[in-house]
Coordinates of C-alpha atoms in Angstrom, one line a residue:
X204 CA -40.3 21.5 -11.3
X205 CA -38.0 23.4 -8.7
X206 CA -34.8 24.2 -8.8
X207 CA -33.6 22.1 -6.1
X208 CA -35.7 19.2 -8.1
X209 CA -33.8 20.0 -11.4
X210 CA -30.6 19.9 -10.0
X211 CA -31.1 16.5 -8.6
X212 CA -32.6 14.9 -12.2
X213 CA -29.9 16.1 -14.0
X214 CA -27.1 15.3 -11.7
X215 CA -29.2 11.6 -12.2
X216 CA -28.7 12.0 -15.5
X217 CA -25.3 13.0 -15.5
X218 CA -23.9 9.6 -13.6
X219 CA -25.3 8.0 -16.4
X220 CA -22.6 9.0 -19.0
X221 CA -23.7 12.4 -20.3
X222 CA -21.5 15.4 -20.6
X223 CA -24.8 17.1 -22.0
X224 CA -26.6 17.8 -18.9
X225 CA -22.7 18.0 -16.7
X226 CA -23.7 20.5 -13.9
X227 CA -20.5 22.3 -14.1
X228 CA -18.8 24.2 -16.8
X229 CA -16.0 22.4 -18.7
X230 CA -12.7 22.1 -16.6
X231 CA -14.1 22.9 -13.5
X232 CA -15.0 20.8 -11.0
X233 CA -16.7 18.8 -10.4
X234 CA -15.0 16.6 -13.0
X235 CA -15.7 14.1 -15.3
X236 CA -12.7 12.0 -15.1
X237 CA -11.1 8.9 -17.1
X238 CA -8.7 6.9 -15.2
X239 CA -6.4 4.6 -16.5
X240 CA -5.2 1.9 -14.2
X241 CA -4.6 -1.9 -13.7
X242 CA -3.3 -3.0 -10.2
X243 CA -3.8 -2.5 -6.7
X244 CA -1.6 0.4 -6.9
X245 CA -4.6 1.9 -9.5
X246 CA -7.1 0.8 -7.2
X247 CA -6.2 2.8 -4.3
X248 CA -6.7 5.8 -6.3
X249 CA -10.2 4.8 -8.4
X250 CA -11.0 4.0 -5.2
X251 CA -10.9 7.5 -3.5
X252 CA -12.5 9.3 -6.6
X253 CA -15.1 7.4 -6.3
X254 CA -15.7 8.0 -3.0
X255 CA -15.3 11.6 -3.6
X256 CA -18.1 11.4 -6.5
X257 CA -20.3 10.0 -3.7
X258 CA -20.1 13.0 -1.5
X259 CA -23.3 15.2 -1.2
X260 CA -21.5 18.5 0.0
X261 CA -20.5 20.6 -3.0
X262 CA -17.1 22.1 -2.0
X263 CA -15.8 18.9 -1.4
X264 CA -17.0 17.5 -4.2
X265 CA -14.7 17.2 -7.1
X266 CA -16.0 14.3 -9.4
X267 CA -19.0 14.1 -11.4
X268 CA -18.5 11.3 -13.7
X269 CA -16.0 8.2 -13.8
X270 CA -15.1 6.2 -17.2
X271 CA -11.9 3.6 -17.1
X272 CA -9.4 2.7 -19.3
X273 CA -7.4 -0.8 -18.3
X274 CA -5.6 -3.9 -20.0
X275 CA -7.9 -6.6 -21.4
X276 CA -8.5 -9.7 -18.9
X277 CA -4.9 -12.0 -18.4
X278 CA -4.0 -14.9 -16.6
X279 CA -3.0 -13.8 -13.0
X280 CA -1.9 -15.4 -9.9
X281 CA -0.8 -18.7 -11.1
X282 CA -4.2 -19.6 -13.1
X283 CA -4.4 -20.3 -16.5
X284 CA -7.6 -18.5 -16.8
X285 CA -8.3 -14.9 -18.2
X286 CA -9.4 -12.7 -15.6
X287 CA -10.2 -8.7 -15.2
X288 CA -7.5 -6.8 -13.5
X289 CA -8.1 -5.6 -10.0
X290 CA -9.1 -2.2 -11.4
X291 CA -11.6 -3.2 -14.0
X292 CA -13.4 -5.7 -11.4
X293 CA -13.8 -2.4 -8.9
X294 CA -15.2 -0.4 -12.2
X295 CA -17.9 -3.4 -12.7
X296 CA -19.2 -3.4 -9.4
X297 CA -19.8 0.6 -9.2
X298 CA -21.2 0.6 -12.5
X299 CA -18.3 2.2 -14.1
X300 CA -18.0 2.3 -18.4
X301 CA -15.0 0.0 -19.1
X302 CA -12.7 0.5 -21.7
X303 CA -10.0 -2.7 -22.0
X304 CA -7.2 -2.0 -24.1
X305 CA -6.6 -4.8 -26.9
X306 CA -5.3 -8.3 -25.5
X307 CA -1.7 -8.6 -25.3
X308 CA -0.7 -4.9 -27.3
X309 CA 2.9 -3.8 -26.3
X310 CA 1.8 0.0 -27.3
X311 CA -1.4 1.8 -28.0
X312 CA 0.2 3.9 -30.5
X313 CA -2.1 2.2 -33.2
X314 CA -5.1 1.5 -31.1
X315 CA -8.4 2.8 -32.4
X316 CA -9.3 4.6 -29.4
X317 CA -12.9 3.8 -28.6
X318 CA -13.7 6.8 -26.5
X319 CA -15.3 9.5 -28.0
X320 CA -16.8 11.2 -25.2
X321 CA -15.0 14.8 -23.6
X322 CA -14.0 14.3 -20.1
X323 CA -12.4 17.6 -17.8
X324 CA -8.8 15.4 -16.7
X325 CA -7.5 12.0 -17.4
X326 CA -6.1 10.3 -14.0
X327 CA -3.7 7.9 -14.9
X328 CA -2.1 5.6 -12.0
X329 CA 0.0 2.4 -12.5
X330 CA -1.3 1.8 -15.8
X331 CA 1.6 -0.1 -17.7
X332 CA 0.8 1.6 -21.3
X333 CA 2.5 5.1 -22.5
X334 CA -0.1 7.7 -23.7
X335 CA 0.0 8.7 -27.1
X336 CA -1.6 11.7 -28.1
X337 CA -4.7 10.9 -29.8
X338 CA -5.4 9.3 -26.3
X339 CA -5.1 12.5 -24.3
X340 CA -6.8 14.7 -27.4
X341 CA -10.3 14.5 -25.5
X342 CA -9.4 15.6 -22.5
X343 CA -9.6 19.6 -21.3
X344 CA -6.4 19.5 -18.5
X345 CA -4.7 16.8 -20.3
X346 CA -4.1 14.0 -17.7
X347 CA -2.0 13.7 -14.3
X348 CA -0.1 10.6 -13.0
X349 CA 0.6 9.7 -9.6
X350 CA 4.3 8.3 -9.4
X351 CA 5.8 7.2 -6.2
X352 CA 9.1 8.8 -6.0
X353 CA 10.6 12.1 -6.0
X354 CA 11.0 13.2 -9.3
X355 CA 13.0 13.1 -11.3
X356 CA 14.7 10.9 -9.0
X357 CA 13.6 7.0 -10.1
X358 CA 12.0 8.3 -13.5
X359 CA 11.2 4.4 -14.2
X360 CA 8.7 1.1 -13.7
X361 CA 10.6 0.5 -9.8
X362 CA 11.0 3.8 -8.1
X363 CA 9.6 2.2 -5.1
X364 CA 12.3 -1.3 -5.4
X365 CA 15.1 1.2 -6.4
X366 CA 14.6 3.2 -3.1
X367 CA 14.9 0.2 -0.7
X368 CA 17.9 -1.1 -2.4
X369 CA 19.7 2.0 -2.6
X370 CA 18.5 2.3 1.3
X371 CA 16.9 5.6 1.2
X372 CA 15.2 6.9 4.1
X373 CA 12.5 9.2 2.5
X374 CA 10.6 8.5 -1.2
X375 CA 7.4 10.5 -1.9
X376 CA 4.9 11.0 -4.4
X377 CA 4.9 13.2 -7.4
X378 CA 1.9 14.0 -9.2
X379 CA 2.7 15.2 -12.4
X380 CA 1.0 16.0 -16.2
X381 CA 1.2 13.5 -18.6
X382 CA 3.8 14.1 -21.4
X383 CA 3.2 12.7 -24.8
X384 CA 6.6 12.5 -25.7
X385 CA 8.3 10.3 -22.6
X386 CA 7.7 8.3 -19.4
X387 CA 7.8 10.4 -16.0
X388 CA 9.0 13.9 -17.6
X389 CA 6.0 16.0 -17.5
X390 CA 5.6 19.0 -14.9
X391 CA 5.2 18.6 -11.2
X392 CA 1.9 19.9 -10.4
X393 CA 2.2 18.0 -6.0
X394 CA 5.0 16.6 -5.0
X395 CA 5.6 15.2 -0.9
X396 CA 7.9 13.0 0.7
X397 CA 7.1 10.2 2.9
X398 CA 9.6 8.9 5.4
X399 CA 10.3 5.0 4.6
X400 CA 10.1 2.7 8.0
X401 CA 13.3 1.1 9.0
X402 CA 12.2 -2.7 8.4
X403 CA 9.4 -2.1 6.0
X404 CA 9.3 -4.8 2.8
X405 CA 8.9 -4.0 -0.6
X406 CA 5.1 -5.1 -0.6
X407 CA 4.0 -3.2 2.3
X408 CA 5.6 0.5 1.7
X409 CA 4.0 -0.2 -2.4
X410 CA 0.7 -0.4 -0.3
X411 CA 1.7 2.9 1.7
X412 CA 2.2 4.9 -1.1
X413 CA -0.7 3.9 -3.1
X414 CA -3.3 4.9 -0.4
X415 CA -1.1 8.3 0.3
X416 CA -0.9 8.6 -3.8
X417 CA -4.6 8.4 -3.6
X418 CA -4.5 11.5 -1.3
X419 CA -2.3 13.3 -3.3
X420 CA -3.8 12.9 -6.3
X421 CA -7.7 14.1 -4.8
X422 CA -5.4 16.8 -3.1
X423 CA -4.3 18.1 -6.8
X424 CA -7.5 18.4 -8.2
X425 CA -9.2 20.4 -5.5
X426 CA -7.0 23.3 -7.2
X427 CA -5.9 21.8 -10.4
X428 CA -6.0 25.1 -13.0
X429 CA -3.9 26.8 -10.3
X430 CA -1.2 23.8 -9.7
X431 CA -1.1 23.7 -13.9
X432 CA -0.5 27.6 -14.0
X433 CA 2.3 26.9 -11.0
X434 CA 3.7 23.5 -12.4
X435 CA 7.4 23.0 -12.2
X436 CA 9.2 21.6 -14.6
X437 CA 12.0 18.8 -14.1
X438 CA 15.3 18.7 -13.7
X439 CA 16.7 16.3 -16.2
X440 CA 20.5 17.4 -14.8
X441 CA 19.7 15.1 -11.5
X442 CA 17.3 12.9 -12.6
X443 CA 18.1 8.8 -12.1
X444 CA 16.0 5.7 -13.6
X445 CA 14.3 3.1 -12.1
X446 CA 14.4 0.4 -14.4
X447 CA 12.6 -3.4 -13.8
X448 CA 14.2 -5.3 -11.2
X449 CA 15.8 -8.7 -12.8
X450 CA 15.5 -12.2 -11.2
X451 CA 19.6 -11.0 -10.5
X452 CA 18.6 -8.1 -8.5
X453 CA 17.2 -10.3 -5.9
X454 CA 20.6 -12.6 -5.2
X455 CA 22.5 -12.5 -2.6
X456 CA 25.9 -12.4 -2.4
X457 CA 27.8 -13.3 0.5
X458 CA 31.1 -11.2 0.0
X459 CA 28.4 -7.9 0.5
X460 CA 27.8 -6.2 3.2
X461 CA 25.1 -6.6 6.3
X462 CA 23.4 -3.9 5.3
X463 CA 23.5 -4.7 1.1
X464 CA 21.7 -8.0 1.8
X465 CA 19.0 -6.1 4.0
X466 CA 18.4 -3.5 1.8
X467 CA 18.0 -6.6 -1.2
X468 CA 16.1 -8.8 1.7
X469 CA 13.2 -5.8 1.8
X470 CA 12.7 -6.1 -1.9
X471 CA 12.5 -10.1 -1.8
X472 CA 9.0 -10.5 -1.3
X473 CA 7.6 -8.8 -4.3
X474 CA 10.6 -10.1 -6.8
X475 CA 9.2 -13.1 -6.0
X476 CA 6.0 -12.5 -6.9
X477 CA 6.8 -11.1 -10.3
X478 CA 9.0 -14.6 -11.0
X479 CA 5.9 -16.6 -10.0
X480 CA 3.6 -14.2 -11.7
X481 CA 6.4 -14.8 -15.3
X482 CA 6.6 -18.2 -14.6
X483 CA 3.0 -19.4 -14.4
X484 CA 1.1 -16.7 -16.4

């Protein structure tokens, strides 16, 4: 067999799960990456890796291997039915191993984590659950999360609602490493902003910053030892919170001003989606 031949069965081989015949040494890419996601938001990002992992050219191609962790199958848009979450329906169709997380668990901290396998960097993205650390123990950079705000500005669930209400004209992205101890504290390892259009609603900028999260995120791992060895860490003297919006947060009030209930009309749409989304599921 030639070389060239070799290279091509074992790269075969290696899309099918093992770490065994990985063509690259551990931590470096290309990487064998489990993401952790749920939504559309998660998509956007499982969505460019695995583009990436489908790229022939080897400097521009970072991922080897793709495993997924999400949230079991749940009611969703008004049905009474249990189905998979936009992330874990993507993962089916490309093939991907799927991990669901035990139906209905507030934390994982007791979940028997079912994978056993070593992977180079966990990529977590909208995922809803808080990383313990016998989840992140099999992973060689730890993992990074894509958050769509400026940290440590809108540490929190809303960054994205909090910055149209407060009527900010620039959010961002940080990418940052998970931290086992707390939400949205760990070191910056990218970080841009991303100027917020004038009559943009809540719904549309969320889709926004997922795609240009996605970027960012494939942008960190092209160089991701070096952004570790150069990761800043937070500020926690001017850092803010984000907390979940309330059906309240979505009143209007006629004794505030013009601009108030625009910066509250922006932020309508997907308010009400959540309140169908708690009233029907």
């Amino acid at each position: 067999m030639t070389f060239l031949a070799w290279r091509h069965a074992t790269r075969a081989y290696a899309s099918l799960g093992s770490r065994h015949f990985s063509l690259a040494a551990p931590g470096l890419p290309p990487y064998r990456v489990l993401f952790f996601g749920t939504d559309d938001v998660s998509l956007a990002t499982l969505k460019a890796l695995h583009a990436n992992s489908n790229e022939e050219k080897g400097d521009s191609r970072l991922i080897e291997h793709i495993e997924v962790v999400c949230p079991s199958d749940r009611p969703m848009n008004g049905r009474k039915k249990d189905e998979p979450v936009p992330v874990k329906k993507f993962a089916q169709r490309c093939g991907f191993k799927v991990y669901d997380t035990p139906s209905r668990l507030k934390s994982l901290k007791s979940w028997d984590f079912p994978v056993t396998d070593h992977f180079d960097v966990g990529v977590v993205v909208s995922f809803g659950y808080f990383l313990h650390p016998h989840l992140l123990k099999n992973l060689h950079h730890g993992a990074i999360n894509m958050h769509p705000s400026l940290l440590p500005k809108y540490r929190g669930p809303a960054p994205i609602h909090h910055a149209l209400l407060n009527g900010d004209p620039t959010t961002g992205v940080s990418v940052i490493e998970i931290d086992p101890k707390a939400f949205d504290v760990g070191r910056i390892l990218l970080q841009k902003p991303y100027d917020i259009k004038r009559d943009i609603q809540c719904q549309d900028l969320s889709k926004e910053l997922a795609t240009f999260g996605a970027e960012c995120i494939v942008e960190t791992l092209t160089d991701l030892p070096t952004r570790k060895k150069a990761a800043v860490v937070q500020d926690n003297a001017i850092a803010s919170k984000a907390p979940k919006l309330t059906f309240k947060d979505g009143l209007i009030s006629l004794d505030e001003s013009a601009s108030d209930i625009f910066h509250v009309r922006r932020v309508q749409d997907l308010l009400c989606a959540h309140i169908y989304s708690w009233l029907y599921n």
